[in-house]
Tab-separated table of C-alpha atoms in Angstrom:
chain	number	residue	atom	x	y	z
A	108	MET	CA	102.157	92.396	111.409
A	109	THR	CA	101.585	95.911	112.742
A	110	ASP	CA	101.502	96.186	116.527
A	111	LEU	CA	100.917	98.847	119.101
A	112	PRO	CA	104.064	99.963	121.003
A	113	ALA	CA	105.492	96.913	122.830
A	114	ASN	CA	106.659	98.936	125.858
A	115	ALA	CA	103.156	99.690	127.121
A	116	GLN	CA	103.097	98.705	130.780
A	117	ASN	CA	99.693	100.049	131.760
A	118	PRO	CA	97.145	97.160	132.070
A	119	GLU	CA	94.562	99.299	130.264
A	120	GLU	CA	96.971	99.863	127.380
A	121	ASN	CA	97.772	96.157	127.253
A	122	ALA	CA	94.055	95.379	127.098
A	123	THR	CA	93.659	97.881	124.246
A	124	ASN	CA	96.535	96.224	122.425
A	125	ASP	CA	94.957	92.786	122.823
A	126	VAL	CA	91.640	94.043	121.432
A	127	ALA	CA	93.418	95.701	118.506
A	128	GLN	CA	95.317	92.525	117.651
A	129	GLU	CA	92.066	90.548	117.713
A	130	LEU	CA	90.418	93.060	115.375
A	131	LEU	CA	93.390	92.859	113.011
A	132	ARG	CA	93.134	89.061	112.996
A	133	LYS	CA	89.425	89.120	112.188
A	134	LEU	CA	89.991	91.612	109.391
A	135	ARG	CA	92.882	89.596	107.991
A	136	GLN	CA	90.695	86.464	107.943
A	137	LYS	CA	87.645	88.398	106.640
A	138	GLN	CA	85.483	87.238	109.544
A	139	GLY	CA	82.010	88.748	109.844
A	140	ASN	CA	80.283	90.999	107.306
A	141	TRP	CA	81.419	94.302	105.817
A	142	VAL	CA	79.565	96.347	108.454
A	143	GLU	CA	81.637	94.646	111.160
A	144	TRP	CA	84.785	95.294	109.127
A	145	GLY	CA	83.973	98.984	109.006
A	146	MET	CA	83.384	99.135	112.763
A	147	ALA	CA	86.637	97.262	113.409
A	148	ILE	CA	88.674	99.590	111.191
A	149	ALA	CA	87.081	102.623	112.862
A	150	SER	CA	88.123	101.219	116.256
A	151	LEU	CA	91.692	100.693	115.070
A	152	LEU	CA	91.896	104.227	113.710
A	153	LYS	CA	90.614	105.530	117.036
A	154	VAL	CA	93.416	103.842	119.012
A	155	GLY	CA	96.150	105.221	116.779
A	156	TYR	CA	96.567	102.977	113.731
A	157	ASN	CA	96.869	104.714	110.388
A	158	PRO	CA	95.359	103.399	107.121
A	159	GLN	CA	98.723	102.222	105.784
A	160	GLU	CA	99.407	100.144	108.922
A	161	ILE	CA	95.957	98.573	108.708
A	162	PHE	CA	96.547	97.779	105.019
A	163	GLU	CA	99.861	96.095	105.737
A	164	ALA	CA	98.332	94.022	108.549
A	165	THR	CA	95.033	93.062	106.890
A	166	GLY	CA	95.145	93.634	103.133
A	167	PHE	CA	92.347	96.238	103.246
A	168	GLU	CA	93.466	99.085	100.985
A	169	PRO	CA	92.985	102.632	102.379
A	170	ILE	CA	90.264	103.481	99.852
A	171	GLN	CA	88.382	100.311	100.817
A	172	GLN	CA	88.843	101.115	104.505
A	173	ASN	CA	87.258	104.528	104.005
A	174	GLN	CA	84.337	103.011	102.101
A	175	VAL	CA	83.442	100.377	104.693
A	176	VAL	CA	83.964	102.725	107.667
A	177	VAL	CA	81.679	105.393	106.224
A	178	GLY	CA	79.265	102.770	104.879
A	179	SER	CA	78.962	101.144	108.301
A	180	GLN	CA	78.136	104.524	109.836
A	181	VAL	CA	75.374	104.966	107.278
A	182	TYR	CA	74.151	101.416	107.995
A	183	ASN	CA	73.778	102.362	111.667
A	184	SER	CA	71.418	105.140	110.541
A	185	LEU	CA	69.171	102.502	108.956
A	186	GLU	CA	68.856	100.730	112.297
A	187	LYS	CA	68.381	103.951	114.236
A	188	PHE	CA	65.583	105.247	112.023
A	189	GLY	CA	63.693	101.985	111.680
A	190	SER	CA	64.343	100.774	108.151
A	191	ASP	CA	62.485	97.535	107.533
A	192	SER	CA	64.217	94.218	108.112
A	193	ALA	CA	64.396	93.375	104.400
A	194	THR	CA	66.327	96.582	103.689
A	195	ARG	CA	68.726	96.073	106.594
A	196	SER	CA	69.260	92.418	105.693
A	197	HIS	CA	70.061	93.358	102.095
A	198	TYR	CA	72.667	95.967	103.029
A	199	ALA	CA	74.220	93.814	105.751
A	200	THR	CA	75.618	91.479	103.094
A	201	ARG	CA	76.349	93.900	100.253
A	202	GLY	CA	76.166	97.544	99.339
A	203	SER	CA	78.972	99.342	101.180
A	204	ASP	CA	79.636	101.256	97.944
A	205	ILE	CA	75.987	102.310	97.732
A	206	LEU	CA	75.651	103.356	101.369
A	207	TYR	CA	78.920	105.281	101.066
A	208	GLU	CA	77.203	107.545	98.514
A	209	LEU	CA	74.599	108.518	101.146
A	210	ARG	CA	77.210	109.905	103.565
A	211	LEU	CA	76.301	113.576	103.034
A	212	LEU	CA	72.616	113.088	103.873
A	213	THR	CA	71.136	113.456	107.339
A	214	GLN	CA	70.622	110.215	109.260
A	215	GLU	CA	66.873	110.245	108.588
A	216	GLU	CA	67.438	110.955	104.883
A	217	ARG	CA	69.955	108.106	104.700
A	218	ALA	CA	67.365	105.603	105.929
A	219	SER	CA	64.645	106.693	103.498
A	220	ALA	CA	67.129	106.941	100.606
A	221	ALA	CA	68.494	103.448	101.313
A	222	GLU	CA	64.967	101.994	101.223
A	223	LEU	CA	64.220	103.773	97.936
A	224	ILE	CA	67.475	102.503	96.400
A	225	PHE	CA	66.746	98.971	97.607
A	226	ILE	CA	63.217	99.004	96.162
A	227	GLN	CA	64.359	100.484	92.835
A	228	LYS	CA	67.426	98.183	92.609
A	229	VAL	CA	69.770	101.125	92.057
A	230	ASP	CA	73.514	100.665	91.475
A	231	ALA	CA	76.272	102.775	93.064
A	232	ASP	CA	76.490	105.307	90.219
A	233	GLU	CA	72.757	105.956	90.268
A	234	ALA	CA	72.811	105.987	94.087
A	235	ARG	CA	75.129	108.985	93.889
A	236	GLU	CA	72.543	110.773	91.748
A	237	VAL	CA	69.749	109.821	94.155
A	238	ALA	CA	71.710	111.188	97.131
A	239	LYS	CA	72.492	114.417	95.277
A	240	ALA	CA	68.827	114.875	94.327
A	241	ILE	CA	67.627	114.324	97.905
A	242	LYS	CA	70.224	116.693	99.329
A	243	GLU	CA	69.425	119.482	96.873
A	244	PHE	CA	65.688	118.971	97.431
A	245	SER	CA	66.171	119.401	101.191
A	246	TYR	CA	67.092	123.065	100.686
A	247	PHE	CA	63.558	123.976	99.636
A	248	ARG	CA	61.583	125.631	102.424
A	249	ILE	CA	58.472	125.484	100.252
A	250	LEU	CA	58.326	122.298	98.173
A	251	PRO	CA	58.044	122.687	94.394
A	252	GLU	CA	54.487	122.467	93.147
A	253	GLY	CA	53.374	118.866	92.609
A	254	PHE	CA	56.208	117.219	94.538
A	255	SER	CA	56.126	115.863	98.098
A	256	ALA	CA	58.944	115.447	100.624
A	257	HIS	CA	59.235	111.713	99.810
A	258	PRO	CA	62.709	110.810	98.469
A	259	GLY	CA	61.134	109.326	95.355
A	260	ASP	CA	59.519	112.680	94.566
A	261	ALA	CA	62.837	114.429	95.290
A	262	VAL	CA	64.511	112.328	92.599
A	263	ALA	CA	61.520	112.774	90.264
A	264	TYR	CA	61.801	116.559	90.648
A	265	GLN	CA	65.475	116.606	89.663
A	266	VAL	CA	64.739	114.366	86.676
A	267	TRP	CA	61.778	116.606	85.716
A	268	LYS	CA	64.058	119.654	85.837
A	269	ARG	CA	66.730	117.940	83.711
A	270	ALA	CA	64.127	116.786	81.176
A	271	ARG	CA	62.872	120.362	80.759
A	272	GLN	CA	66.445	121.463	80.018
A	273	ASN	CA	67.025	118.750	77.406
A	274	THR	CA	66.364	119.357	73.717
A	275	ASP	CA	67.247	115.811	72.614
A	276	LEU	CA	63.894	114.024	72.338
A	277	GLN	CA	65.378	110.562	72.885
A	278	GLN	CA	67.240	111.627	76.015
A	279	ARG	CA	64.198	113.578	77.182
A	280	SER	CA	62.054	110.445	76.823
A	281	ARG	CA	64.522	108.427	78.908
A	282	LEU	CA	64.403	111.070	81.621
A	283	ILE	CA	60.601	111.088	81.619
A	284	ALA	CA	60.598	107.297	82.018
A	285	LYS	CA	63.045	107.617	84.905
A	286	GLY	CA	60.917	110.298	86.545
A	287	LEU	CA	57.816	108.114	86.337
A	288	ARG	CA	59.829	105.256	87.838
A	289	PHE	CA	60.760	107.241	90.944
A	290	ALA	CA	57.677	109.467	91.382
A	291	HIS	CA	55.915	108.526	94.613
A	292	THR	CA	52.772	110.675	94.552
A	293	PRO	CA	50.097	110.995	91.851
A	294	ALA	CA	50.788	114.737	91.670
A	295	ALA	CA	54.458	114.105	90.890
A	296	ARG	CA	53.529	111.578	88.207
A	297	THR	CA	51.210	114.159	86.659
A	298	LYS	CA	54.018	116.744	86.527
A	299	ILE	CA	56.270	114.248	84.762
A	300	GLU	CA	53.531	113.144	82.344
A	301	GLN	CA	52.916	116.758	81.311
A	302	LEU	CA	56.340	116.737	79.669
A	303	LEU	CA	55.011	114.248	77.128
A	304	THR	CA	53.014	117.053	75.517
A	305	ASP	CA	54.881	120.156	76.695
A	306	PHE	CA	58.148	120.446	74.754
A	307	THR	CA	59.199	123.803	76.203
A	308	THR	CA	62.873	123.784	77.149
A	309	ILE	CA	64.549	125.787	79.907
A	310	PRO	CA	68.219	126.598	79.192
A	311	GLN	CA	70.568	124.860	81.605
A	312	ARG	CA	73.003	126.967	83.592
A	313	PRO	CA	76.321	125.186	84.052
A	314	ALA	CA	77.671	125.052	87.589
A	315	PRO	CA	80.805	127.162	88.116
A	316	ILE	CA	84.175	125.504	88.467
A	317	LEU	CA	85.155	124.948	92.100
A	318	PRO	CA	88.008	127.314	93.087
A	319	PHE	CA	90.651	124.696	93.891
A	320	TYR	CA	94.237	125.767	94.496
A	321	ARG	CA	97.270	123.690	95.446
A	322	LEU	CA	100.165	124.978	97.541
A	323	GLU	CA	103.262	124.907	95.351
A	324	SER	CA	105.526	127.596	96.807
A	325	GLU	CA	106.356	128.549	100.393
A	326	GLU	CA	107.804	131.918	99.385
A	327	GLN	CA	104.453	133.684	99.073
A	328	LEU	CA	103.500	136.124	101.814
A	329	PRO	CA	101.059	134.255	104.087
A	330	ARG	CA	97.877	135.448	105.701
A	331	ILE	CA	97.012	134.015	109.110
A	332	VAL	CA	93.388	132.824	109.224
A	333	PRO	CA	91.424	131.562	112.250
A	334	VAL	CA	90.231	127.958	112.102
A	335	VAL	CA	86.604	127.248	112.969
A	336	GLY	CA	87.273	123.508	113.219
A	337	GLU	CA	86.734	120.272	111.310
A	338	LEU	CA	83.341	119.198	109.986
A	339	PRO	CA	80.773	118.481	111.325
A	340	LEU	CA	80.243	122.008	112.643
A	341	SER	CA	77.223	124.078	113.589
A	342	ARG	CA	76.193	127.582	112.618
A	343	GLN	CA	77.082	128.691	116.151
A	344	ASP	CA	80.631	127.335	115.677
A	345	LEU	CA	81.053	129.461	112.541
A	346	GLN	CA	79.710	132.604	114.180
A	347	ALA	CA	81.677	132.131	117.418
A	348	VAL	CA	85.037	132.930	115.801
A	349	PRO	CA	85.701	136.661	116.336
A	350	ILE	CA	86.524	139.004	113.495
A	351	VAL	CA	90.308	139.283	113.155
A	352	THR	CA	91.954	142.709	112.961
A	353	GLU	CA	95.338	142.682	111.235
A	354	ILE	CA	98.051	145.234	112.057
A	355	GLU	CA	100.017	146.478	109.052
A	356	PRO	CA	102.605	146.407	107.588
A	357	PHE	CA	103.280	142.808	108.681
A	358	ARG	CA	99.610	141.699	109.002
A	359	MET	CA	100.243	140.925	112.665
A	360	VAL	CA	97.313	139.430	114.590
A	361	LYS	CA	96.686	139.750	118.327
A	362	PHE	CA	94.367	137.337	120.093
A	363	SER	CA	93.768	136.210	123.662
A	364	GLY	CA	92.239	132.832	124.457
A	365	GLU	CA	92.150	129.441	122.757
A	366	GLN	CA	92.141	129.554	118.968
A	367	ALA	CA	93.704	127.558	116.138
A	368	TRP	CA	95.256	129.364	113.172
A	369	VAL	CA	96.499	128.335	109.752
A	370	PRO	CA	98.946	130.230	107.482
A	371	LEU	CA	97.924	130.545	103.836
A	372	PRO	CA	99.717	132.148	100.881
A	373	GLY	CA	98.863	135.773	100.163
A	374	TRP	CA	96.775	135.104	97.076
A	375	GLN	CA	94.929	138.211	95.954
A	376	VAL	CA	91.517	136.639	96.497
A	377	LEU	CA	92.481	135.908	100.116
A	378	LEU	CA	94.021	139.338	100.746
A	379	ALA	CA	90.816	140.936	99.466
A	380	ALA	CA	88.569	138.904	101.792
A	381	GLU	CA	86.894	140.959	104.538
A	382	ASP	CA	86.296	138.261	107.155
A	383	PRO	CA	87.996	134.981	106.196
A	384	VAL	CA	87.804	131.859	108.376
A	385	VAL	CA	88.869	128.268	107.730
A	386	ILE	CA	86.921	125.001	107.880
A	387	ILE	CA	88.749	121.672	107.659
A	388	ALA	CA	86.979	119.083	105.486
A	389	ASN	CA	87.565	116.260	103.005
A	390	SER	CA	87.549	116.975	99.282
A	391	ASP	CA	84.470	114.749	98.776
A	392	ARG	CA	82.197	117.111	100.771
A	393	PHE	CA	81.276	119.269	97.780
A	394	PRO	CA	78.169	119.048	95.553
A	395	ILE	CA	80.164	118.308	92.387
A	396	GLN	CA	82.279	115.168	92.665
A	397	ASN	CA	85.110	114.851	90.147
A	398	GLN	CA	87.833	113.882	92.576
A	399	SER	CA	90.048	110.924	91.734
A	400	ARG	CA	91.599	111.150	95.194
A	401	ILE	CA	89.959	112.057	98.493
A	402	GLU	CA	92.196	114.194	100.664
A	403	PRO	CA	91.888	116.736	103.487
A	404	VAL	CA	91.394	120.321	102.302
A	405	VAL	CA	91.283	123.770	103.839
A	406	VAL	CA	88.065	125.574	102.891
A	407	VAL	CA	88.356	129.348	103.238
A	408	ILE	CA	85.045	131.113	103.858
A	409	ASP	CA	84.495	134.869	103.701
A	410	ARG	CA	81.729	135.397	106.256
A	411	ALA	CA	81.200	138.963	104.983
A	412	GLN	CA	80.046	137.713	101.565
A	413	ARG	CA	76.442	136.612	102.120
A	414	GLU	CA	74.792	137.923	98.973
A	415	TRP	CA	73.873	135.168	96.510
A	416	ASP	CA	75.300	135.067	93.022
A	417	ILE	CA	75.300	132.192	90.574
A	418	SER	CA	79.096	132.072	90.180
A	419	ASN	CA	79.990	130.978	93.698
A	420	TYR	CA	79.526	128.285	96.314
A	421	PHE	CA	78.247	129.124	99.775
A	422	VAL	CA	78.085	127.805	103.334
A	423	VAL	CA	74.569	127.060	104.594
A	424	GLU	CA	73.037	125.293	107.550
A	425	ASN	CA	71.471	121.899	106.846
A	426	ALA	CA	69.849	119.879	109.650
A	427	GLY	CA	71.876	121.770	112.249
A	428	GLU	CA	75.236	121.300	110.507
A	429	LEU	CA	77.293	123.444	108.133
A	430	ASP	CA	77.177	122.378	104.494
A	431	PHE	CA	78.597	123.579	101.155
A	432	GLN	CA	76.245	124.217	98.225
A	433	TRP	CA	75.840	125.951	94.861
A	434	PHE	CA	72.420	127.416	94.047
A	435	GLU	CA	71.203	127.864	90.478
A	436	THR	CA	68.611	130.397	91.693
A	437	GLU	CA	68.505	132.642	94.759
A	438	PRO	CA	67.949	130.304	97.733
A	439	GLU	CA	65.436	130.682	100.527
A	440	VAL	CA	67.924	129.518	103.171
A	441	PRO	CA	70.276	132.063	104.790
A	442	LEU	CA	73.794	132.190	103.338
A	443	LEU	CA	76.459	132.141	106.043
A	444	GLY	CA	79.458	132.962	103.859
A	445	GLN	CA	81.043	132.414	100.445
A	446	ILE	CA	83.698	129.822	99.611
A	447	ILE	CA	86.634	131.769	98.187
A	448	ILE	CA	89.425	129.161	98.167
A	449	ILE	CA	89.741	125.405	98.614
A	450	VAL	CA	93.382	124.516	99.348
A	451	ARG	CA	94.804	121.068	98.762
A	452	PRO	CA	97.893	119.968	100.746
A	453	LYS	CA	101.281	120.336	99.103
A	454	LYS	CA	102.359	117.295	97.108
A	455	ILE	CA	105.309	115.375	98.593
A	456	LEU	CA	106.562	112.458	96.513
A	457	ASP	CA	108.131	110.540	99.378
A	458	GLU	CA	108.106	112.025	102.877
A	459	GLU	CA	110.742	109.599	104.185
A	460	LEU	CA	113.012	110.242	101.204
A	461	THR	CA	112.907	114.021	101.624
A	462	LYS	CA	114.275	113.738	105.161
A	463	ASP	CA	117.684	112.743	103.758
A	464	SER	CA	118.926	115.439	101.362
A	465	TRP	CA	121.800	113.276	100.137
A	466	GLN	CA	119.270	110.746	98.793
A	467	ILE	CA	117.493	113.482	96.875
A	468	ASP	CA	120.776	114.725	95.403
A	469	GLU	CA	121.558	111.261	94.099
């Protein structure tokens, strides 16, 4: 069993250790519901346990830990924003995978989305689509004609748009049926029904590929970039970092005050950036999700690039927090900078093994 350090003499530390051991016991015996599991794991992480230690002590795999921790945070949003008792009761016993998909929404959006998903009996895969539709819909300053701010209309709008881009009549019919299922207002239903007689198609623009890189060599000339911080962050946080002036020929940086920095390889796209800054995030924070593994990433933003183009992703402000988004058409929200690189951490097969060079040689 994994314990906190046994040499803790401080009564407060001993009390913390006792609480942690009790949480580990409850998790090991699966006491309580999944929301309580998520809260317990979050508490253990806060006092210094890592996911591997919790797994060894309780049997909860790291990916499951992440799901129930995030899901429990979303569940708290349901209580805070007054979801009805039937919805809360339903998710208290099941649905951590569904609530996990709502993590990128605002707290108020999470509550309304969870109710919609509960009413429509949506599974986890479709919940991901619902969350994506609601998030994208939230960027409209002026709502599309015929659609209200209700989450059902947000989903109906995305389905309506996809149906108009689809030339396959069978698939188009399925999308129309789905749109009518989610449409909340009569006006939204009318917009969907019009597709039954209007067969005009709008060509679909594919989203660009996210610019992921992985560090493979430490011999490349680095560029030192200021770190804004780790999400969640505000627009003021992004703008507070001063512009960095580099002194050639060694790209030396002078700075007075408190500031974090990160060295990055001298890739041409980074060397060409006018005003790069770094945001720390997880790889699941982006609008397109094709990640088999969630890991921390360094997101490099060029604050000087604020002109929209369809080939890039941008930083915007959403409900007071920074967010990453791709826009198919020129957006109405201000662009705060362009994502130029997303850096994954270097792969290490076995960190303990690499400490002993003789083991590697063998």
